[in-house]
Amino acid sequence: MASTVTTKSRGDEAEDQALAYLQAQGLTLVERNYRVARGPGARGAEVDLIMRDNDREGTLVFVEVRVRRDTDHGGAAGSVSRGKQRRCILGARHYLMTLRTLPPCRFDVVAIEGEALNWIPAAFMADD
């Protein structure tokens, strides 16, 4: 019986690949697939990976992982819409409320297109 590749399984595989890459760059996993429910009829928030940078400040890195087969239609990085950024920011704010002290933070994107992985540190900002 042939295995079926679903969008979910492709996304999970991309997250595994992004996690391994970021760990090889010295980042440490804090949380994976951090989810926040918004309620009926409202989209919740999810942060694919929450990592700790190995910099002096211990920056907390909220990572959005996007995967596309190719670069058509803007590619993986181009698919991180303003709405997707807002949901990631919402998830990050919710997570930060659980901490006693607030570390420096940033929002990264790992864009995977075919075999190419592109890590974009500080890809977007949390605008108030």
PDB file of C-alpha atoms in Angstrom:
ATOM      1  CA  MET A   1       0.000   0.000   0.000  1.00  0.00           C
ATOM      2  CA  ALA A   2       1.467   3.371  -1.074  1.00  0.00           C
ATOM      3  CA  SER A   3       1.879   6.066   1.531  1.00  0.00           C
ATOM      4  CA  THR A   4      -0.035   9.283   1.014  1.00  0.00           C
ATOM      5  CA  VAL A   5       1.755  12.569   1.557  1.00  0.00           C
ATOM      6  CA  THR A   6      -0.658  14.998   3.164  1.00  0.00           C
ATOM      7  CA  THR A   7      -0.253  18.705   3.765  1.00  0.00           C
ATOM      8  CA  LYS A   8      -0.011  17.936   7.496  1.00  0.00           C
ATOM      9  CA  SER A   9       2.700  15.308   7.040  1.00  0.00           C
ATOM     10  CA  ARG A  10       4.643  17.611   4.691  1.00  0.00           C
ATOM     11  CA  GLY A  11       4.382  20.404   7.298  1.00  0.00           C
ATOM     12  CA  ASP A  12       5.517  18.104  10.111  1.00  0.00           C
ATOM     13  CA  GLU A  13       8.483  16.993   8.014  1.00  0.00           C
ATOM     14  CA  ALA A  14       9.380  20.631   7.282  1.00  0.00           C
ATOM     15  CA  GLU A  15       9.234  21.464  11.000  1.00  0.00           C
ATOM     16  CA  ASP A  16      11.541  18.512  11.745  1.00  0.00           C
ATOM     17  CA  GLN A  17      13.955  19.753   9.080  1.00  0.00           C
ATOM     18  CA  ALA A  18      13.820  23.351  10.366  1.00  0.00           C
ATOM     19  CA  LEU A  19      14.329  22.204  13.964  1.00  0.00           C
ATOM     20  CA  ALA A  20      17.393  20.122  13.056  1.00  0.00           C
ATOM     21  CA  TYR A  21      18.837  23.026  11.064  1.00  0.00           C
ATOM     22  CA  LEU A  22      18.297  25.592  13.832  1.00  0.00           C
ATOM     23  CA  GLN A  23      19.734  23.253  16.463  1.00  0.00           C
ATOM     24  CA  ALA A  24      22.815  22.822  14.243  1.00  0.00           C
ATOM     25  CA  GLN A  25      23.098  26.639  14.298  1.00  0.00           C
ATOM     26  CA  GLY A  26      23.212  26.555  18.113  1.00  0.00           C
ATOM     27  CA  LEU A  27      19.581  27.319  18.981  1.00  0.00           C
ATOM     28  CA  THR A  28      17.828  25.242  21.653  1.00  0.00           C
ATOM     29  CA  LEU A  29      14.234  24.027  21.447  1.00  0.00           C
ATOM     30  CA  VAL A  30      11.946  25.486  24.118  1.00  0.00           C
ATOM     31  CA  GLU A  31       8.512  24.522  22.754  1.00  0.00           C
ATOM     32  CA  ARG A  32       7.050  23.021  19.596  1.00  0.00           C
ATOM     33  CA  ASN A  33       3.616  23.766  18.116  1.00  0.00           C
ATOM     34  CA  TYR A  34       2.552  26.187  20.842  1.00  0.00           C
ATOM     35  CA  ARG A  35      -1.184  26.721  20.285  1.00  0.00           C
ATOM     36  CA  VAL A  36      -3.691  29.249  21.589  1.00  0.00           C
ATOM     37  CA  ALA A  37      -7.445  28.772  21.061  1.00  0.00           C
ATOM     38  CA  ARG A  38      -9.487  31.874  20.230  1.00  0.00           C
ATOM     39  CA  GLY A  39     -12.947  30.393  20.414  1.00  0.00           C
ATOM     40  CA  PRO A  40     -15.743  29.454  18.031  1.00  0.00           C
ATOM     41  CA  GLY A  41     -15.526  31.204  14.699  1.00  0.00           C
ATOM     42  CA  ALA A  42     -12.180  32.836  15.438  1.00  0.00           C
ATOM     43  CA  ARG A  43      -8.800  31.545  14.302  1.00  0.00           C
ATOM     44  CA  GLY A  44      -6.403  30.739  17.060  1.00  0.00           C
ATOM     45  CA  ALA A  45      -2.673  31.152  17.069  1.00  0.00           C
ATOM     46  CA  GLU A  46       0.208  28.759  16.700  1.00  0.00           C
ATOM     47  CA  VAL A  47       3.938  29.175  16.892  1.00  0.00           C
ATOM     48  CA  ASP A  48       5.667  26.338  15.067  1.00  0.00           C
ATOM     49  CA  LEU A  49       8.904  26.472  17.064  1.00  0.00           C
ATOM     50  CA  ILE A  50       9.990  28.483  20.080  1.00  0.00           C
ATOM     51  CA  MET A  51      13.763  28.439  20.336  1.00  0.00           C
ATOM     52  CA  ARG A  52      16.393  30.026  22.583  1.00  0.00           C
ATOM     53  CA  ASP A  53      19.281  31.677  20.754  1.00  0.00           C
ATOM     54  CA  ASN A  54      22.799  31.086  22.049  1.00  0.00           C
ATOM     55  CA  ASP A  55      23.512  34.819  22.078  1.00  0.00           C
ATOM     56  CA  ARG A  56      24.530  36.621  25.274  1.00  0.00           C
ATOM     57  CA  GLU A  57      20.988  37.887  25.918  1.00  0.00           C
ATOM     58  CA  GLY A  58      19.289  34.490  25.549  1.00  0.00           C
ATOM     59  CA  THR A  59      16.936  35.800  22.858  1.00  0.00           C
ATOM     60  CA  LEU A  60      13.678  33.907  22.553  1.00  0.00           C
ATOM     61  CA  VAL A  61      13.006  33.128  18.891  1.00  0.00           C
ATOM     62  CA  PHE A  62       9.487  32.499  17.600  1.00  0.00           C
ATOM     63  CA  VAL A  63       9.797  30.571  14.343  1.00  0.00           C
ATOM     64  CA  GLU A  64       7.263  30.233  11.529  1.00  0.00           C
ATOM     65  CA  VAL A  65       8.066  27.310   9.232  1.00  0.00           C
ATOM     66  CA  ARG A  66       6.703  27.429   5.688  1.00  0.00           C
ATOM     67  CA  VAL A  67       7.136  24.828   2.965  1.00  0.00           C
ATOM     68  CA  ARG A  68       6.387  24.953  -0.753  1.00  0.00           C
ATOM     69  CA  ARG A  69       7.291  22.616  -3.575  1.00  0.00           C
ATOM     70  CA  ASP A  70       8.661  25.508  -5.633  1.00  0.00           C
ATOM     71  CA  THR A  71       8.900  29.295  -5.797  1.00  0.00           C
ATOM     72  CA  ASP A  72       5.682  29.811  -7.760  1.00  0.00           C
ATOM     73  CA  HIS A  73       3.167  32.242  -6.257  1.00  0.00           C
ATOM     74  CA  GLY A  74       5.756  33.966  -4.071  1.00  0.00           C
ATOM     75  CA  GLY A  75       7.331  30.845  -2.614  1.00  0.00           C
ATOM     76  CA  ALA A  76       7.461  29.782   1.016  1.00  0.00           C
ATOM     77  CA  ALA A  77       8.675  33.075   2.498  1.00  0.00           C
ATOM     78  CA  GLY A  78       6.087  34.999   0.498  1.00  0.00           C
ATOM     79  CA  SER A  79       3.332  32.867   2.004  1.00  0.00           C
ATOM     80  CA  VAL A  80       3.859  34.378   5.466  1.00  0.00           C
ATOM     81  CA  SER A  81       0.968  36.803   5.144  1.00  0.00           C
ATOM     82  CA  ARG A  82       0.233  39.684   7.509  1.00  0.00           C
ATOM     83  CA  GLY A  83      -2.583  37.568   8.982  1.00  0.00           C
ATOM     84  CA  LYS A  84      -0.183  34.671   9.615  1.00  0.00           C
ATOM     85  CA  GLN A  85       2.254  37.105  11.235  1.00  0.00           C
ATOM     86  CA  ARG A  86      -0.520  38.431  13.519  1.00  0.00           C
ATOM     87  CA  ARG A  87      -1.421  34.881  14.628  1.00  0.00           C
ATOM     88  CA  CYS A  88       2.232  34.124  15.358  1.00  0.00           C
ATOM     89  CA  ILE A  89       2.558  37.374  17.328  1.00  0.00           C
ATOM     90  CA  LEU A  90      -0.607  36.522  19.284  1.00  0.00           C
ATOM     91  CA  GLY A  91       0.853  33.119  20.158  1.00  0.00           C
ATOM     92  CA  ALA A  92       4.142  34.723  21.209  1.00  0.00           C
ATOM     93  CA  ARG A  93       2.405  37.283  23.425  1.00  0.00           C
ATOM     94  CA  HIS A  94       0.381  34.540  25.067  1.00  0.00           C
ATOM     95  CA  TYR A  95       3.527  32.493  25.674  1.00  0.00           C
ATOM     96  CA  LEU A  96       5.398  35.490  27.086  1.00  0.00           C
ATOM     97  CA  MET A  97       2.646  36.011  29.683  1.00  0.00           C
ATOM     98  CA  THR A  98       3.755  32.707  31.259  1.00  0.00           C
ATOM     99  CA  LEU A  99       7.277  34.019  31.939  1.00  0.00           C
ATOM    100  CA  ARG A 100       8.444  35.930  34.998  1.00  0.00           C
ATOM    101  CA  THR A 101      10.911  38.103  33.100  1.00  0.00           C
ATOM    102  CA  LEU A 102      10.713  39.059  29.456  1.00  0.00           C
ATOM    103  CA  PRO A 103      13.755  38.178  27.374  1.00  0.00           C
ATOM    104  CA  PRO A 104      14.625  39.860  24.091  1.00  0.00           C
ATOM    105  CA  CYS A 105      12.516  38.298  21.318  1.00  0.00           C
ATOM    106  CA  ARG A 106      12.443  38.066  17.561  1.00  0.00           C
ATOM    107  CA  PHE A 107      10.345  36.437  14.844  1.00  0.00           C
ATOM    108  CA  ASP A 108      12.178  34.236  12.337  1.00  0.00           C
ATOM    109  CA  VAL A 109      10.939  32.402   9.267  1.00  0.00           C
ATOM    110  CA  VAL A 110      12.340  29.155   7.924  1.00  0.00           C
ATOM    111  CA  ALA A 111      11.259  28.871   4.294  1.00  0.00           C
ATOM    112  CA  ILE A 112      11.708  25.505   2.592  1.00  0.00           C
ATOM    113  CA  GLU A 113      11.280  25.261  -1.170  1.00  0.00           C
ATOM    114  CA  GLY A 114      12.025  21.872  -2.656  1.00  0.00           C
ATOM    115  CA  GLU A 115      15.434  20.965  -1.223  1.00  0.00           C
ATOM    116  CA  ALA A 116      16.428  24.544  -0.358  1.00  0.00           C
ATOM    117  CA  LEU A 117      16.116  25.811   3.224  1.00  0.00           C
ATOM    118  CA  ASN A 118      16.293  29.556   3.860  1.00  0.00           C
ATOM    119  CA  TRP A 119      16.482  30.826   7.458  1.00  0.00           C
ATOM    120  CA  ILE A 120      15.359  34.459   7.758  1.00  0.00           C
ATOM    121  CA  PRO A 121      16.203  35.854  11.215  1.00  0.00           C
ATOM    122  CA  ALA A 122      14.062  38.817  12.318  1.00  0.00           C
ATOM    123  CA  ALA A 123      11.755  38.295   9.336  1.00  0.00           C
ATOM    124  CA  PHE A 124       9.012  40.474  10.851  1.00  0.00           C
ATOM    125  CA  MET A 125       8.329  42.615  13.876  1.00  0.00           C
ATOM    126  CA  ALA A 126       5.569  42.689  16.484  1.00  0.00           C
ATOM    127  CA  ASP A 127       4.036  46.088  15.730  1.00  0.00           C
ATOM    128  CA  ASP A 128       1.793  47.485  18.435  1.00  0.00           C
TER     129      ASP A 128
END
